Structure formats: C-alpha cells, structure tokens
C-alpha cells in the first residue's frame, strides 16, 4: 500500500505536534509513533521495524476510516509487535496517547499499547472504561468511555512516584499511591520464527502473544504514540486539539501491511517545556481499581525478565466494574 493523503495528513500532524513544545529538563522524547494508515510506518527513537502477527487461519486487521485518515480494527486475530525492551528501570515515566473507538456492546478488556508484561506499563479499555496499569492492579478512569465514536485517550504512568494521570478527551483523572510493582517485560518466541532467540516486544492491539483475546470485543485504534517522560496536561491537550476536526475520506479493506521505514523527519526529538498545573490531586473516586486475570508466572519474582512460550490461553473473564 502506498502512502495516502491520510498518511500525509498524519505526517503534517506529527510535525505540527513537535512545534507545540520547547525545551525541558524532564527530557520527554517521542519513542514510537504509528499512524496506522494501512502500513506499519513508524518513527521515533525506537528503530526496530514493527511487524504484524496474525493467528493461524485468521486475517489481518481491517483498514477502516480513522479519526485521522485511516485506522486498524483489531478483533483478537492479530497484533503489531515491535522488538523493544521497555525496561521500567530505564524508563520509569512514560506517556501513551491514541485515538480509539469501541463498539456499542464492548465490555471486556482490550489492549491499546502494552509492554508485554501483565504487571507492566500498558494502556487499554477495561469494562468500557479507559484503564492503565503499572503493577498487578490497575487504575480505571472515573467515567465510562463513549461508545461508537472516536475518543482521544492518554496516560502518564510514573512508576517511581506511584502515580497515573489518565486523559479521556478533555477530561483528566489523577490517581496517586497506585500499585507500580511492575515486572520486567517478558521475552517471547517469535511466532513466525521459532528458531529465533526470545526477546521482549511492545504490542499494539493486544496484551502480548499469549493474550490475543485482549481485543476480542473489537477496538479500532488510530495514531498511537509512546513518549519517555511525562507530557503535561497542556501538552496532551494541544496534541489532541492539533488533530483535524474531521477525518478525510479514507479507503477501507485489508491492509496488506508490510514494514515501512519512512525518512527520518527533522526535529523528531524534542524537549517540551514543562508547563504549570499538570499535577493536582482530585478527590479519589470509587471503582477505579480492577483485577485482571493473573497468569501463573505473574506470581514469580520481579528481579529478572522471564521467558514465555507462545501459547493461547482462555479468554479472561474481566467484566465491567
């Protein structure tokens, strides 16, 4: 698939986003940006090529009209995996952003971006609510996510400070003293190359190779970004507001996705200025903790990364809380 107008639109948005911020001692850096415009084009400091992995006998995610051009509809049959070790000691603070659309009947756990560890940094939807995690238990947004429409979501996860800030459109929810007993990302066998050495991955559209069903209720994902460091409330709002007010016409169908290495854009490393007012303590609300199904290996120690073979597990029974 050749780059489309929607791809160029996202490239423009990417460049525009870089101009929103100036320097900062906190060192926010764009690590990964995947527009998901029918290709696996990516940019950022992570140079490993993303790859689509599809379950045997299944098909790739469908390319559908997105919030910004095109998007991919994940439904438990595939995941995008990027070879990378999101070591929480090296990256104790991360920011994840994306546009998502959930179906009218969606009510279980679906992953947007995951470090590959069930007790590691990730962003997803749980029981119809935006949810982030950096330990055995997670934190959910204090209100349901709208269904059948595009929603901008973001999470700032600070493992060292036991802190999470969730964004859903223009609403913000902050939780302190959260469980951040994050484990090192697991290492996985490559489903397409069993002879290759095991390694950690970042996953888009699934929790990991073991849990493809994390998008069983279907979730459309567009324009995923991962930053090291914490973007402020104002920076995240500017990123959301810089998106076009409506999506241009976009082709649909199967992506025929292949890894693409776009030209490095100038200025793709930036140091946003820390803006005031991005830390606050709202009243704690009930129902913001959820207990996803634990895998046996999650009860083991966290001092070193563990390795897992690629197997399918039963779908976790995680309902709306």
XYZ file of C-alpha atoms in Angstrom:
321
model
C 0.000 0.000 0.000
C 1.433 3.382 -0.974
C 1.226 6.414 1.322
C -2.177 8.064 1.074
C -3.448 11.560 1.699
C -4.351 10.415 5.199
C -0.725 9.383 5.763
C 0.474 12.795 4.639
C -2.124 14.339 6.941
C -0.670 12.444 9.877
C 2.866 13.404 8.898
C 1.755 17.025 8.946
C 0.121 16.453 12.335
C 3.322 14.828 13.579
C 5.433 17.801 12.552
C 2.873 20.221 13.973
C 2.906 18.387 17.293
C 6.658 18.880 17.544
C 6.238 22.647 17.360
C 3.858 22.715 20.330
C 6.626 22.433 22.910
C 10.077 23.740 23.624
C 12.924 22.559 25.886
C 12.584 20.734 29.182
C 14.875 19.293 31.834
C 12.499 16.370 32.090
C 13.537 15.068 28.674
C 10.302 13.920 27.048
C 11.190 12.052 23.875
C 8.976 10.541 21.202
C 9.927 6.864 21.255
C 7.273 5.441 18.919
C 4.618 6.936 16.644
C 2.481 4.633 14.492
C -0.150 6.441 12.372
C -1.714 3.035 11.457
C -2.617 4.246 7.966
C -2.693 0.831 6.364
C 1.066 0.405 6.720
C 3.386 -0.245 9.635
C 5.213 3.028 9.137
C 6.712 4.244 12.402
C 9.014 6.961 13.634
C 10.716 7.861 16.883
C 13.823 6.709 18.728
C 12.794 3.027 18.525
C 14.291 1.935 15.222
C 13.214 -1.722 15.233
C 10.669 -2.399 12.484
C 7.111 -3.204 13.637
C 5.595 -6.393 12.260
C 2.049 -7.717 12.009
C 1.461 -11.143 13.564
C -1.735 -12.968 12.664
C -3.164 -16.089 14.298
C -3.157 -19.193 12.123
C -6.117 -19.235 9.741
C -7.121 -15.650 10.531
C -6.794 -12.391 8.613
C -5.068 -9.087 9.267
C -6.946 -6.213 10.902
C -9.268 -4.361 8.573
C -8.310 -0.890 7.399
C -11.210 1.432 8.237
C -11.804 5.192 8.243
C -9.920 6.611 11.204
C -10.010 9.721 13.322
C -7.051 10.996 11.287
C -7.195 9.333 7.877
C -7.200 5.537 8.271
C -7.128 3.223 11.286
C -6.969 -0.508 12.077
C -9.811 -2.560 13.543
C -8.390 -5.145 15.976
C -10.559 -8.130 16.929
C -8.321 -10.701 18.687
C -6.891 -12.166 15.470
C -3.695 -10.138 15.157
C -1.280 -7.823 16.903
C 1.510 -5.461 15.913
C 4.736 -6.275 17.755
C 7.852 -4.087 17.929
C 11.072 -5.624 19.268
C 11.899 -3.428 22.255
C 12.561 -3.785 25.974
C 10.551 -1.160 27.868
C 12.683 -1.650 30.967
C 10.890 0.178 33.762
C 14.176 0.969 35.491
C 15.403 2.749 32.364
C 12.010 4.258 31.509
C 10.284 4.885 34.884
C 7.949 7.506 33.388
C 6.100 7.068 30.084
C 3.225 8.752 28.266
C 0.946 6.823 25.894
C -1.597 8.503 23.587
C -4.007 7.239 20.919
C -7.396 7.676 19.290
C -9.761 4.732 19.836
C -13.321 3.758 19.030
C -15.117 0.931 20.827
C -18.277 -0.821 19.725
C -21.678 -0.284 21.274
C -21.595 -3.641 23.109
C -17.922 -3.715 24.134
C -17.459 -4.619 27.785
C -14.264 -6.575 28.373
C -10.520 -5.916 28.423
C -8.878 -4.642 25.238
C -5.265 -3.515 24.929
C -4.124 -0.370 23.098
C -0.397 -0.496 23.840
C 1.336 -2.944 26.162
C 4.888 -3.553 27.370
C 4.199 -7.298 27.191
C 4.108 -7.875 30.935
C 0.781 -8.450 32.664
C 2.240 -6.436 35.532
C 3.896 -3.776 33.392
C 3.064 -0.438 31.813
C 0.103 -0.569 29.454
C -2.983 1.339 28.318
C -6.279 -0.235 27.335
C -10.012 -0.366 27.859
C -11.443 -2.378 30.736
C -15.169 -2.927 31.181
C -15.954 0.044 28.954
C -13.550 2.371 30.797
C -10.092 3.642 29.963
C -7.558 1.785 32.121
C -3.815 1.962 32.755
C -1.563 -0.407 34.608
C 1.953 -0.499 36.040
C 1.640 -3.372 38.504
C -0.620 -6.253 39.497
C -3.650 -3.994 39.725
C -4.565 -1.021 37.586
C -6.447 2.250 37.660
C -9.564 2.979 35.599
C -10.990 6.309 34.516
C -13.797 7.600 36.749
C -16.416 7.558 33.984
C -17.381 5.289 31.101
C -15.821 5.786 27.698
C -18.261 6.893 24.982
C -19.144 4.089 22.563
C -19.429 4.218 18.813
C -17.353 7.383 18.459
C -13.724 8.439 18.383
C -12.196 9.204 21.776
C -8.754 10.654 22.470
C -7.042 8.774 25.296
C -3.731 9.216 27.074
C -1.959 8.017 30.195
C 1.060 9.313 32.067
C 2.478 6.472 34.180
C 5.139 7.294 36.778
C 6.372 4.064 38.321
C 8.832 5.736 40.693
C 6.188 8.093 42.141
C 3.311 5.548 42.066
C 1.288 7.990 40.004
C -1.026 7.843 36.981
C -2.817 10.590 35.075
C -5.496 9.475 32.597
C -6.950 11.636 29.818
C -10.236 10.955 28.025
C -10.960 13.690 25.503
C -10.741 16.881 27.591
C -11.355 15.181 30.958
C -8.470 14.321 33.291
C -8.320 11.862 36.178
C -5.333 11.570 38.529
C -4.530 8.785 40.955
C -1.657 8.678 43.404
C -0.334 5.804 45.505
C -1.164 3.281 42.806
C 0.332 -0.195 42.550
C 3.521 0.125 40.493
C 5.051 -3.262 41.249
C 5.905 -3.533 37.566
C 7.835 -6.552 36.382
C 10.352 -6.563 33.595
C 8.755 -7.264 30.193
C 8.600 -10.942 29.294
C 10.631 -12.396 26.475
C 8.669 -14.210 23.778
C 9.364 -16.645 20.999
C 8.688 -15.192 17.566
C 5.522 -16.952 16.293
C 6.877 -16.775 12.734
C 10.404 -17.897 13.603
C 10.537 -20.413 16.439
C 14.289 -20.778 15.992
C 14.955 -17.123 16.772
C 16.082 -16.092 20.234
C 13.360 -14.956 22.605
C 13.092 -11.218 23.154
C 10.769 -8.569 24.634
C 8.321 -6.635 22.452
C 5.945 -3.702 22.551
C 2.436 -4.707 21.450
C -0.295 -2.666 19.763
C -3.805 -4.145 19.702
C -3.096 -6.997 22.126
C -1.627 -7.541 25.569
C 1.023 -9.929 24.221
C 1.377 -13.020 22.025
C -0.231 -15.132 24.754
C -3.353 -12.962 25.042
C -4.626 -12.201 21.554
C -8.155 -12.159 23.002
C -7.403 -8.833 24.663
C -9.249 -7.244 21.734
C -11.978 -9.878 21.452
C -14.728 -7.249 21.537
C -13.122 -5.275 18.711
C -11.375 -1.972 19.146
C -10.443 0.469 16.402
C -7.086 2.140 17.059
C -5.550 5.161 15.370
C -2.359 7.227 15.760
C -0.563 5.513 18.664
C 2.305 7.310 20.388
C 4.728 6.405 23.167
C 6.893 9.018 24.893
C 9.523 8.654 27.564
C 8.814 11.173 30.306
C 5.594 12.881 31.337
C 3.745 15.172 28.952
C 1.836 17.842 30.836
C -1.919 18.301 30.723
C -1.472 21.287 28.428
C 0.851 19.425 26.078
C -1.558 16.495 25.799
C -4.476 18.836 25.153
C -2.509 20.564 22.412
C -1.745 17.193 20.836
C -5.446 16.273 20.920
C -6.551 19.643 19.561
C -3.970 19.572 16.752
C -5.832 16.674 15.100
C -8.075 17.640 12.154
C -11.659 18.365 13.180
C -12.894 15.624 10.859
C -11.302 12.672 9.113
C -10.778 12.960 5.337
C -12.192 10.242 3.130
C -10.178 7.064 3.679
C -10.082 3.787 1.829
C -11.159 0.615 3.602
C -10.262 -3.037 3.193
C -7.375 -5.290 4.159
C -4.068 -3.559 4.767
C -1.572 -5.911 3.145
C 0.677 -4.488 5.800
C 4.436 -4.531 5.329
C 7.107 -2.839 7.452
C 7.968 0.604 6.150
C 10.947 2.714 7.102
C 9.959 6.324 6.363
C 12.579 9.009 6.003
C 13.617 10.442 9.312
C 11.790 13.694 9.808
C 13.770 16.656 11.089
C 13.105 17.629 14.661
C 11.592 14.314 15.706
C 13.354 14.676 19.051
C 12.025 17.446 21.182
C 12.179 18.605 24.744
C 8.774 20.051 25.624
C 8.617 22.815 28.160
C 7.179 21.693 31.472
C 4.005 23.683 31.951
C 2.482 24.532 35.346
C -0.699 22.992 36.618
C -0.124 19.480 35.343
C -0.036 17.921 38.807
C -3.063 18.031 41.048
C -4.919 15.839 43.494
C -8.612 15.330 42.630
C -10.987 13.670 45.031
C -10.493 9.943 44.966
C -13.395 8.172 43.342
C -14.555 4.599 43.933
C -14.433 1.798 41.403
C -11.123 2.747 39.856
C -9.337 -0.474 40.659
C -9.704 -3.589 38.589
C -8.206 -7.020 38.961
C -7.337 -8.507 35.564
C -6.802 -12.243 35.402
C -3.319 -13.143 36.632
C -1.111 -15.511 34.744
C 0.747 -18.110 36.819
C 4.109 -16.570 36.007
C 2.998 -13.224 37.429
C 3.355 -14.636 40.938
C 7.062 -15.131 40.420
C 9.786 -12.686 41.392
C 10.355 -9.460 39.509
C 14.122 -9.176 39.738
C 14.749 -10.534 36.253
C 12.848 -10.901 32.999
C 11.022 -14.202 32.486
C 10.559 -16.075 29.257
C 7.313 -17.434 27.873
C 6.480 -19.771 25.023
C 3.765 -18.684 22.637
C 0.510 -20.346 23.672
C -3.141 -19.421 23.579
C -4.941 -19.012 26.894
C -8.683 -18.949 27.602
C -10.266 -15.561 27.338
C -10.074 -13.746 30.727
C -13.402 -13.076 32.381
C -12.981 -9.385 33.050
C -16.290 -7.554 33.247
C -17.265 -4.001 33.818
C -16.653 -2.832 37.335
